[in-house]
Each structure stands twice: as structure tokens, then as C-alpha cells.
Amino acid sequence: MKTITTWALCCALTLPTYASHLLGGQIQARNTTGNTYEITVVLLLDRTNAQGTAETSTIPLCLGDGSTITLARATQRLIDPAVSENVYRASYTYAGPGVYRLTTQLLNRTTTVNANPPAEAPFVLSTTIQATGNFRNASPAFEPTADFWQVSTNQRASLRFRFVDADNDSLSYAIVRPLSAATGNGCSAPTGLNAYQFPNDVARAGTYKLDSRTGGLIWDAPTRAGQYSVAVVIREWRNGIQIGETYAETVIRVQDKGGASTTLPPYEPATENSLVTGTSPESEVVFWASPNPMQHRLTVQLRLNAARTASVHLYSLAGHPVASAELTTPQRDHTHTFEVGNLPAGLYILKANVDGRVISRTVLKQ
């Protein structure tokens, strides 16, 4: 509970009083025994909208196996006159092993400087778990510092998304668009929010980057005061295999705190959903795979520090080859699209080979 409370304190902001009231949140899942998971949904709500808070006394949760349950609010804490922390919890047993994507879709997303979606665009949280053999796990929990979201205009902001994994699995981080979904179907596949700009894209100034290994966020530098939506995906790795994925969202508050201004670097668009591996700039490889979960096509992109050949391979979870591509023209940027519409639903392992070095990740077929 300490983690949740700290998060809410960071987000104790005064927000508009209209219907929007959802500030952020996360879905946490913890394997208790066999295929049984304790599932916790944390929501941060704008308390100035009493009606909105009342409407979230229960929330729907899609369990990824075709089932939907309703979670009643277990606890509610008034963190600030304007912000409440709402915790929803339930236990659920899956019928068998598999990979399951848990989602909740709610209306009334908060409008921010960089996110101004239509009123009907839902606020979506998502966590993917693997109830398979030794890959059963607990999703990571966010433990920020108390001043995480308080940054100043015209000064380089250095923050850290610190997620702690109870199983000591390795974590990687990437910036993403907040999730939304098609309206009218509470369990439709989440998609990136269209009416969204990364914070530095609003003014087309400076840089906005996240270190994939540490979760360190550098925004160099905010130029406009206000509240900004921020989303991150955290991937869990065990023995080189991705076993989980959590999308979390919150807000950053930018204020003019005075002090000396930093020199603003040239504008550089933010890079979404990248995975950076390697221990030095010379060994850096940027590896994209989208969409994930995939349905009909999977596009793989590699960005290298020098022109090289590469190959990409898709395997079933049992290790059987499904598809492969040899990228034989030496170049720094490679792109290949796999047709995956005929593949059975489930988890697949994607591997890229660059000069004998193999980078692996998992992708989910819906």
C-alpha cells in the first residue's frame, strides 16, 4: 500500500472540474498458486468531480480469456482535496495455462496539454501475464520519489520510472502513447491514443527520452507550463524471454519555478516503444516490433549504429520456427513485415541476429 500511496501523492494536482476525472493508474497481477492470480487495479481520480468519483465505485475488468468481471472498490483514500486513490482487487483462476492480457476501459479521461481526445475515447490500462510453467510471475509495482512529477519550465527534467519486481526479473522500459480503444466494446483490443503528442512534440522543442534499462526519463526541457499525460510500458524478462508487459499512465505537472534556464537542445521527435540493448553506444541496437499484440501483420524494425546485415526469426513458444527473413543488404535501418494472420493465438518469440548477437523478445498473437 505504501507504493500506491506514494504514487498518488505525486499526482495530487488541481484539475479541471468538468467530466474528466481519470488521472492515471496501473493493473498489477500476482500469481498466488497454479493458475490463480490476485489482480489489483489502481486508479487516481480527480475528486473535484464528485459524480465521476461515484461512477467509479465499480469497474469492469477484461481477463483475456473471454471473461469479464466487475471489481468493486476495495479502498478509497483522499490524498488531497482534489485527488483520491482508488484500489480495486479480485482473485481469479484461469481454466488453463496461457498468455492473458488484462484490460480495463473507462470513460472520462483527463484532458491535458498534450492529450485532448474526444469525450468518448476511453481511458485504458493493460497488463499482460503469462500463466505458463516457470514463467508465472508478479507484475512490477511503481515506487516513485515524492517529487517525481513536479518539474520546472526551461530546466532539464531528470526523472526515473522506478518499478520494482518482486520476482527479481529484469525490466526494460519504453515510452508509449496512452492506451485507448474503440468504443462500444469493453474488451476490444487497446490501441495508442490518436489525439496525443509526446510532451516535447507540443512545442517542437528539445528532447524527450527514456533509458530502456534504468527507466530514467530526460525531458530537455519543458517550455510550457501545464499538465502533461505520460505513459510507459514496462516489460519483464526472465532468462532472456519476455514474460510480462504493463502499461501505466499518469501526469507530469510543469510549473515555472524560477532559476537559471538551461540551453535547449535541437528538437528531436520522441521515439515510441523502442527497446535498446547493449552496454555502450557502439553496441546499441534499437529493436521495434509492432503491433504487439499482433493480429494480421507484425512489422519488425532494426536501427543499428552502422550499416550491417541482419536476420529476424519468429518462433513458437516451444521453439519451432514459424517465419524468418534474411536482411542481406548492409544498412543501418532494416524493416520487415511478417504475415501472421494464420498463426494460432498465443505467445511467440521474436529474435533478431546482428553479427552473431541475438536480441529476443516476445510478441502476443490475438
PDB file of C-alpha atoms in Angstrom, residues 70-276:
ATOM      1  CA  THR A  70     -16.822  -6.363 -12.200  1.00  0.00           C
ATOM      2  CA  LEU A  71     -14.471  -5.170  -9.486  1.00  0.00           C
ATOM      3  CA  ALA A  72     -15.878  -3.285  -6.522  1.00  0.00           C
ATOM      4  CA  ARG A  73     -13.783  -0.553  -4.970  1.00  0.00           C
ATOM      5  CA  ALA A  74     -11.931  -2.065  -2.013  1.00  0.00           C
ATOM      6  CA  THR A  75     -10.373   1.103  -0.633  1.00  0.00           C
ATOM      7  CA  GLN A  76     -10.500   4.813  -1.310  1.00  0.00           C
ATOM      8  CA  ARG A  77      -8.166   7.392   0.176  1.00  0.00           C
ATOM      9  CA  LEU A  78      -8.452  11.128  -0.069  1.00  0.00           C
ATOM     10  CA  ILE A  79      -4.855  12.098  -0.763  1.00  0.00           C
ATOM     11  CA  ASP A  80      -5.612  15.735  -1.475  1.00  0.00           C
ATOM     12  CA  PRO A  81      -8.845  17.751  -1.653  1.00  0.00           C
ATOM     13  CA  ALA A  82      -8.624  17.201  -5.423  1.00  0.00           C
ATOM     14  CA  VAL A  83      -7.280  13.635  -5.714  1.00  0.00           C
ATOM     15  CA  SER A  84      -8.352  10.220  -4.469  1.00  0.00           C
ATOM     16  CA  GLU A  85      -6.615   6.871  -4.716  1.00  0.00           C
ATOM     17  CA  ASN A  86      -8.995   4.058  -5.589  1.00  0.00           C
ATOM     18  CA  VAL A  87      -7.996   0.406  -5.289  1.00  0.00           C
ATOM     19  CA  TYR A  88      -9.973  -2.476  -6.789  1.00  0.00           C
ATOM     20  CA  ARG A  89      -8.986  -6.072  -6.093  1.00  0.00           C
ATOM     21  CA  ALA A  90     -10.146  -9.565  -7.009  1.00  0.00           C
ATOM     22  CA  SER A  91      -8.846 -13.117  -7.311  1.00  0.00           C
ATOM     23  CA  TYR A  92      -9.339 -15.104 -10.494  1.00  0.00           C
ATOM     24  CA  THR A  93      -8.418 -18.626 -11.582  1.00  0.00           C
ATOM     25  CA  TYR A  94      -7.819 -19.284 -15.267  1.00  0.00           C
ATOM     26  CA  ALA A  95      -9.058 -22.543 -16.751  1.00  0.00           C
ATOM     27  CA  GLY A  96      -5.612 -23.438 -18.021  1.00  0.00           C
ATOM     28  CA  PRO A  97      -2.146 -22.126 -18.819  1.00  0.00           C
ATOM     29  CA  GLY A  98      -1.754 -19.368 -21.366  1.00  0.00           C
ATOM     30  CA  VAL A  99      -0.908 -15.740 -22.014  1.00  0.00           C
ATOM     31  CA  TYR A 100      -3.617 -13.326 -20.885  1.00  0.00           C
ATOM     32  CA  ARG A 101      -3.999  -9.598 -21.401  1.00  0.00           C
ATOM     33  CA  LEU A 102      -5.934  -7.867 -18.622  1.00  0.00           C
ATOM     34  CA  THR A 103      -7.576  -4.573 -19.553  1.00  0.00           C
ATOM     35  CA  THR A 104      -9.969  -2.056 -18.115  1.00  0.00           C
ATOM     36  CA  GLN A 105     -11.672   0.563 -20.283  1.00  0.00           C
ATOM     37  CA  LEU A 106     -13.270   3.603 -18.669  1.00  0.00           C
ATOM     38  CA  LEU A 107     -14.728   6.852 -19.931  1.00  0.00           C
ATOM     39  CA  ASN A 108     -13.818  10.386 -18.812  1.00  0.00           C
ATOM     40  CA  ARG A 109     -10.093  10.613 -19.489  1.00  0.00           C
ATOM     41  CA  THR A 110      -8.476  13.779 -18.150  1.00  0.00           C
ATOM     42  CA  THR A 111      -7.659  16.415 -20.771  1.00  0.00           C
ATOM     43  CA  THR A 112      -4.048  17.630 -20.638  1.00  0.00           C
ATOM     44  CA  VAL A 113      -1.772  19.907 -22.653  1.00  0.00           C
ATOM     45  CA  ASN A 114      -0.673  17.050 -24.912  1.00  0.00           C
ATOM     46  CA  ALA A 115      -3.804  14.867 -24.898  1.00  0.00           C
ATOM     47  CA  ASN A 116      -7.150  16.264 -25.957  1.00  0.00           C
ATOM     48  CA  PRO A 117      -9.175  13.272 -27.136  1.00  0.00           C
ATOM     49  CA  PRO A 118     -12.903  13.245 -27.850  1.00  0.00           C
ATOM     50  CA  ALA A 119     -15.077  12.614 -24.818  1.00  0.00           C
ATOM     51  CA  GLU A 120     -15.960   9.109 -25.985  1.00  0.00           C
ATOM     52  CA  ALA A 121     -12.312   7.963 -26.205  1.00  0.00           C
ATOM     53  CA  PRO A 122     -11.862   5.549 -23.293  1.00  0.00           C
ATOM     54  CA  PHE A 123      -9.047   5.540 -20.771  1.00  0.00           C
ATOM     55  CA  VAL A 124      -7.397   2.107 -20.924  1.00  0.00           C
ATOM     56  CA  LEU A 125      -4.960   0.254 -18.681  1.00  0.00           C
ATOM     57  CA  SER A 126      -3.395  -3.054 -19.667  1.00  0.00           C
ATOM     58  CA  THR A 127      -1.177  -5.768 -18.219  1.00  0.00           C
ATOM     59  CA  THR A 128      -0.156  -8.996 -19.954  1.00  0.00           C
ATOM     60  CA  ILE A 129       0.631 -12.019 -17.795  1.00  0.00           C
ATOM     61  CA  GLN A 130       1.903 -15.467 -18.609  1.00  0.00           C
ATOM     62  CA  ALA A 131       0.328 -18.365 -16.725  1.00  0.00           C
ATOM     63  CA  THR A 132       2.720 -20.904 -18.174  1.00  0.00           C
ATOM     64  CA  GLY A 133       5.118 -23.199 -16.329  1.00  0.00           C
ATOM     65  CA  ASN A 134       8.006 -21.386 -14.691  1.00  0.00           C
ATOM     66  CA  PHE A 135       7.030 -18.078 -16.322  1.00  0.00           C
ATOM     67  CA  ARG A 136       4.215 -17.364 -13.848  1.00  0.00           C
ATOM     68  CA  ASN A 137       5.025 -14.088 -12.164  1.00  0.00           C
ATOM     69  CA  ALA A 138       4.008 -10.924 -10.343  1.00  0.00           C
ATOM     70  CA  SER A 139       3.838  -7.734 -12.392  1.00  0.00           C
ATOM     71  CA  PRO A 140       6.093  -4.869 -11.226  1.00  0.00           C
ATOM     72  CA  ALA A 141       4.980  -2.103  -8.866  1.00  0.00           C
ATOM     73  CA  PHE A 142       5.756   1.595  -9.247  1.00  0.00           C
ATOM     74  CA  GLU A 143       7.826   3.248  -6.488  1.00  0.00           C
ATOM     75  CA  PRO A 144       8.471   6.892  -7.448  1.00  0.00           C
ATOM     76  CA  THR A 145      10.000   9.624  -5.354  1.00  0.00           C
ATOM     77  CA  ALA A 146       7.609  12.180  -3.873  1.00  0.00           C
ATOM     78  CA  ASP A 147       8.695  14.923  -6.302  1.00  0.00           C
ATOM     79  CA  PHE A 148       8.664  12.740  -9.419  1.00  0.00           C
ATOM     80  CA  TRP A 149       6.036  14.746 -11.323  1.00  0.00           C
ATOM     81  CA  GLN A 150       6.988  18.251 -10.224  1.00  0.00           C
ATOM     82  CA  VAL A 151       9.252  19.796 -12.873  1.00  0.00           C
ATOM     83  CA  SER A 152      10.077  23.333 -13.953  1.00  0.00           C
ATOM     84  CA  THR A 153       9.828  25.140 -17.250  1.00  0.00           C
ATOM     85  CA  ASN A 154      13.083  25.877 -19.097  1.00  0.00           C
ATOM     86  CA  GLN A 155      15.071  23.447 -16.952  1.00  0.00           C
ATOM     87  CA  ARG A 156      16.280  19.953 -17.834  1.00  0.00           C
ATOM     88  CA  ALA A 157      13.996  17.450 -16.089  1.00  0.00           C
ATOM     89  CA  SER A 158      15.596  14.191 -14.978  1.00  0.00           C
ATOM     90  CA  LEU A 159      13.102  11.696 -13.567  1.00  0.00           C
ATOM     91  CA  ARG A 160      13.035   7.965 -13.045  1.00  0.00           C
ATOM     92  CA  PHE A 161      10.267   5.461 -13.556  1.00  0.00           C
ATOM     93  CA  ARG A 162      11.211   3.056 -10.790  1.00  0.00           C
ATOM     94  CA  PHE A 163       9.267  -0.177 -10.989  1.00  0.00           C
ATOM     95  CA  VAL A 164      10.154  -2.959  -8.543  1.00  0.00           C
ATOM     96  CA  ASP A 165       9.699  -6.598  -9.492  1.00  0.00           C
ATOM     97  CA  ALA A 166       9.003  -8.984  -6.612  1.00  0.00           C
ATOM     98  CA  ASP A 167      10.409 -11.915  -8.611  1.00  0.00           C
ATOM     99  CA  ASN A 168      13.662 -10.080  -9.417  1.00  0.00           C
ATOM    100  CA  ASP A 169      13.012 -10.380 -13.144  1.00  0.00           C
ATOM    101  CA  SER A 170      14.832  -7.983 -15.453  1.00  0.00           C
ATOM    102  CA  LEU A 171      12.839  -4.952 -16.584  1.00  0.00           C
ATOM    103  CA  SER A 172      13.007  -2.784 -19.685  1.00  0.00           C
ATOM    104  CA  TYR A 173      11.176   0.492 -20.270  1.00  0.00           C
ATOM    105  CA  ALA A 174       9.787   2.348 -23.268  1.00  0.00           C
ATOM    106  CA  ILE A 175       7.728   5.477 -23.774  1.00  0.00           C
ATOM    107  CA  VAL A 176       4.399   4.889 -25.484  1.00  0.00           C
ATOM    108  CA  ARG A 177       1.168   6.657 -26.270  1.00  0.00           C
ATOM    109  CA  PRO A 178      -1.529   6.298 -23.625  1.00  0.00           C
ATOM    110  CA  LEU A 179      -3.905   3.478 -24.449  1.00  0.00           C
ATOM    111  CA  SER A 180      -7.410   3.886 -25.761  1.00  0.00           C
ATOM    112  CA  ALA A 181      -9.808   1.604 -27.640  1.00  0.00           C
ATOM    113  CA  ALA A 182     -12.767   1.506 -29.980  1.00  0.00           C
ATOM    114  CA  THR A 183     -15.950   2.498 -28.183  1.00  0.00           C
ATOM    115  CA  GLY A 184     -18.871   0.146 -27.685  1.00  0.00           C
ATOM    116  CA  ASN A 185     -16.828  -2.954 -26.843  1.00  0.00           C
ATOM    117  CA  GLY A 186     -15.344  -3.062 -23.373  1.00  0.00           C
ATOM    118  CA  CYS A 187     -12.859  -5.785 -24.319  1.00  0.00           C
ATOM    119  CA  SER A 188     -11.744  -4.525 -27.725  1.00  0.00           C
ATOM    120  CA  ALA A 189      -8.010  -4.540 -28.379  1.00  0.00           C
ATOM    121  CA  PRO A 190      -6.275  -1.452 -26.946  1.00  0.00           C
ATOM    122  CA  THR A 191      -4.659   0.988 -29.347  1.00  0.00           C
ATOM    123  CA  GLY A 192      -2.495   4.057 -28.933  1.00  0.00           C
ATOM    124  CA  LEU A 193      -4.426   7.265 -28.273  1.00  0.00           C
ATOM    125  CA  ASN A 194      -4.587   9.205 -31.549  1.00  0.00           C
ATOM    126  CA  ALA A 195      -5.172  12.649 -30.032  1.00  0.00           C
ATOM    127  CA  TYR A 196      -1.806  12.561 -28.240  1.00  0.00           C
ATOM    128  CA  GLN A 197       1.564  14.243 -28.632  1.00  0.00           C
ATOM    129  CA  PHE A 198       4.688  13.399 -26.698  1.00  0.00           C
ATOM    130  CA  PRO A 199       5.474  16.284 -24.338  1.00  0.00           C
ATOM    131  CA  ASN A 200       8.323  17.801 -26.379  1.00  0.00           C
ATOM    132  CA  ASP A 201       6.309  17.484 -29.594  1.00  0.00           C
ATOM    133  CA  VAL A 202       3.765  20.060 -28.390  1.00  0.00           C
ATOM    134  CA  ALA A 203       6.172  22.976 -28.824  1.00  0.00           C
ATOM    135  CA  ARG A 204       8.515  21.026 -31.139  1.00  0.00           C
ATOM    136  CA  ALA A 205      11.367  21.889 -28.820  1.00  0.00           C
ATOM    137  CA  GLY A 206      14.094  19.885 -27.093  1.00  0.00           C
ATOM    138  CA  THR A 207      14.165  16.148 -26.461  1.00  0.00           C
ATOM    139  CA  TYR A 208      12.135  13.570 -24.539  1.00  0.00           C
ATOM    140  CA  LYS A 209      13.919  10.250 -23.981  1.00  0.00           C
ATOM    141  CA  LEU A 210      13.636   7.228 -21.708  1.00  0.00           C
ATOM    142  CA  ASP A 211      16.551   4.935 -20.885  1.00  0.00           C
ATOM    143  CA  SER A 212      15.216   1.451 -21.556  1.00  0.00           C
ATOM    144  CA  ARG A 213      17.461  -0.177 -18.956  1.00  0.00           C
ATOM    145  CA  THR A 214      17.014   2.149 -15.980  1.00  0.00           C
ATOM    146  CA  GLY A 215      13.665   3.853 -16.562  1.00  0.00           C
ATOM    147  CA  GLY A 216      15.403   7.234 -16.433  1.00  0.00           C
ATOM    148  CA  LEU A 217      13.366   9.904 -18.227  1.00  0.00           C
ATOM    149  CA  ILE A 218      15.100  13.022 -19.564  1.00  0.00           C
ATOM    150  CA  TRP A 219      12.913  15.876 -20.802  1.00  0.00           C
ATOM    151  CA  ASP A 220      15.258  18.583 -22.011  1.00  0.00           C
ATOM    152  CA  ALA A 221      13.454  20.830 -21.428  1.00  0.00           C
ATOM    153  CA  PRO A 222       9.793  21.712 -20.751  1.00  0.00           C
ATOM    154  CA  THR A 223       8.923  25.106 -22.232  1.00  0.00           C
ATOM    155  CA  ARG A 224       5.216  25.401 -21.493  1.00  0.00           C
ATOM    156  CA  ALA A 225       3.540  25.135 -18.087  1.00  0.00           C
ATOM    157  CA  GLY A 226       0.617  22.782 -17.560  1.00  0.00           C
ATOM    158  CA  GLN A 227      -0.245  19.147 -17.044  1.00  0.00           C
ATOM    159  CA  TYR A 228       1.043  16.508 -19.462  1.00  0.00           C
ATOM    160  CA  SER A 229      -0.046  12.911 -19.932  1.00  0.00           C
ATOM    161  CA  VAL A 230       2.792  10.417 -19.684  1.00  0.00           C
ATOM    162  CA  ALA A 231       2.640   6.696 -20.426  1.00  0.00           C
ATOM    163  CA  VAL A 232       5.254   3.979 -20.186  1.00  0.00           C
ATOM    164  CA  VAL A 233       5.379   0.262 -20.926  1.00  0.00           C
ATOM    165  CA  ILE A 234       7.404  -1.974 -18.625  1.00  0.00           C
ATOM    166  CA  ARG A 235       8.472  -5.373 -19.928  1.00  0.00           C
ATOM    167  CA  GLU A 236       9.588  -8.229 -17.700  1.00  0.00           C
ATOM    168  CA  TRP A 237      12.320 -10.620 -18.808  1.00  0.00           C
ATOM    169  CA  ARG A 238      13.348 -13.990 -17.389  1.00  0.00           C
ATOM    170  CA  ASN A 239      16.300 -15.889 -18.852  1.00  0.00           C
ATOM    171  CA  GLY A 240      16.175 -13.699 -21.949  1.00  0.00           C
ATOM    172  CA  ILE A 241      12.452 -14.293 -22.568  1.00  0.00           C
ATOM    173  CA  GLN A 242       9.809 -11.606 -22.159  1.00  0.00           C
ATOM    174  CA  ILE A 243       7.193 -12.876 -19.696  1.00  0.00           C
ATOM    175  CA  GLY A 244       5.053  -9.826 -18.968  1.00  0.00           C
ATOM    176  CA  GLU A 245       4.131  -6.329 -20.061  1.00  0.00           C
ATOM    177  CA  THR A 246       2.500  -3.488 -18.126  1.00  0.00           C
ATOM    178  CA  TYR A 247       1.183  -0.179 -19.455  1.00  0.00           C
ATOM    179  CA  ALA A 248       0.997   2.571 -16.839  1.00  0.00           C
ATOM    180  CA  GLU A 249      -0.155   6.160 -17.211  1.00  0.00           C
ATOM    181  CA  THR A 250      -0.024   9.316 -15.128  1.00  0.00           C
ATOM    182  CA  VAL A 251       0.523  13.067 -15.435  1.00  0.00           C
ATOM    183  CA  ILE A 252       3.507  15.393 -15.079  1.00  0.00           C
ATOM    184  CA  ARG A 253       2.928  18.901 -13.768  1.00  0.00           C
ATOM    185  CA  VAL A 254       5.152  21.614 -15.249  1.00  0.00           C
ATOM    186  CA  GLN A 255       5.456  24.887 -13.329  1.00  0.00           C
ATOM    187  CA  ASP A 256       7.657  27.954 -13.578  1.00  0.00           C
ATOM    188  CA  LYS A 257       9.865  27.520 -10.516  1.00  0.00           C
ATOM    189  CA  GLY A 258      12.324  30.242 -11.455  1.00  0.00           C
ATOM    190  CA  GLY A 259      16.057  29.735 -11.559  1.00  0.00           C
ATOM    191  CA  ALA A 260      18.503  29.678 -14.433  1.00  0.00           C
ATOM    192  CA  SER A 261      17.284  28.330 -17.760  1.00  0.00           C
ATOM    193  CA  THR A 262      19.170  25.541 -19.498  1.00  0.00           C
ATOM    194  CA  THR A 263      20.277  25.678 -23.122  1.00  0.00           C
ATOM    195  CA  LEU A 264      17.597  23.927 -25.132  1.00  0.00           C
ATOM    196  CA  PRO A 265      18.963  21.219 -27.465  1.00  0.00           C
ATOM    197  CA  PRO A 266      17.685  20.949 -31.051  1.00  0.00           C
ATOM    198  CA  TYR A 267      14.223  19.456 -31.381  1.00  0.00           C
ATOM    199  CA  GLU A 268      14.201  15.685 -31.766  1.00  0.00           C
ATOM    200  CA  PRO A 269      10.909  13.768 -32.051  1.00  0.00           C
ATOM    201  CA  ALA A 270      10.380  11.208 -29.314  1.00  0.00           C
ATOM    202  CA  THR A 271      10.869   7.545 -30.245  1.00  0.00           C
ATOM    203  CA  GLU A 272       7.931   5.361 -29.302  1.00  0.00           C
ATOM    204  CA  ASN A 273       8.113   1.820 -27.980  1.00  0.00           C
ATOM    205  CA  SER A 274      11.801   1.198 -28.638  1.00  0.00           C
ATOM    206  CA  LEU A 275      13.914  -1.442 -26.952  1.00  0.00           C
ATOM    207  CA  VAL A 276      17.575  -0.504 -26.554  1.00  0.00           C
TER     208      VAL A 276
END
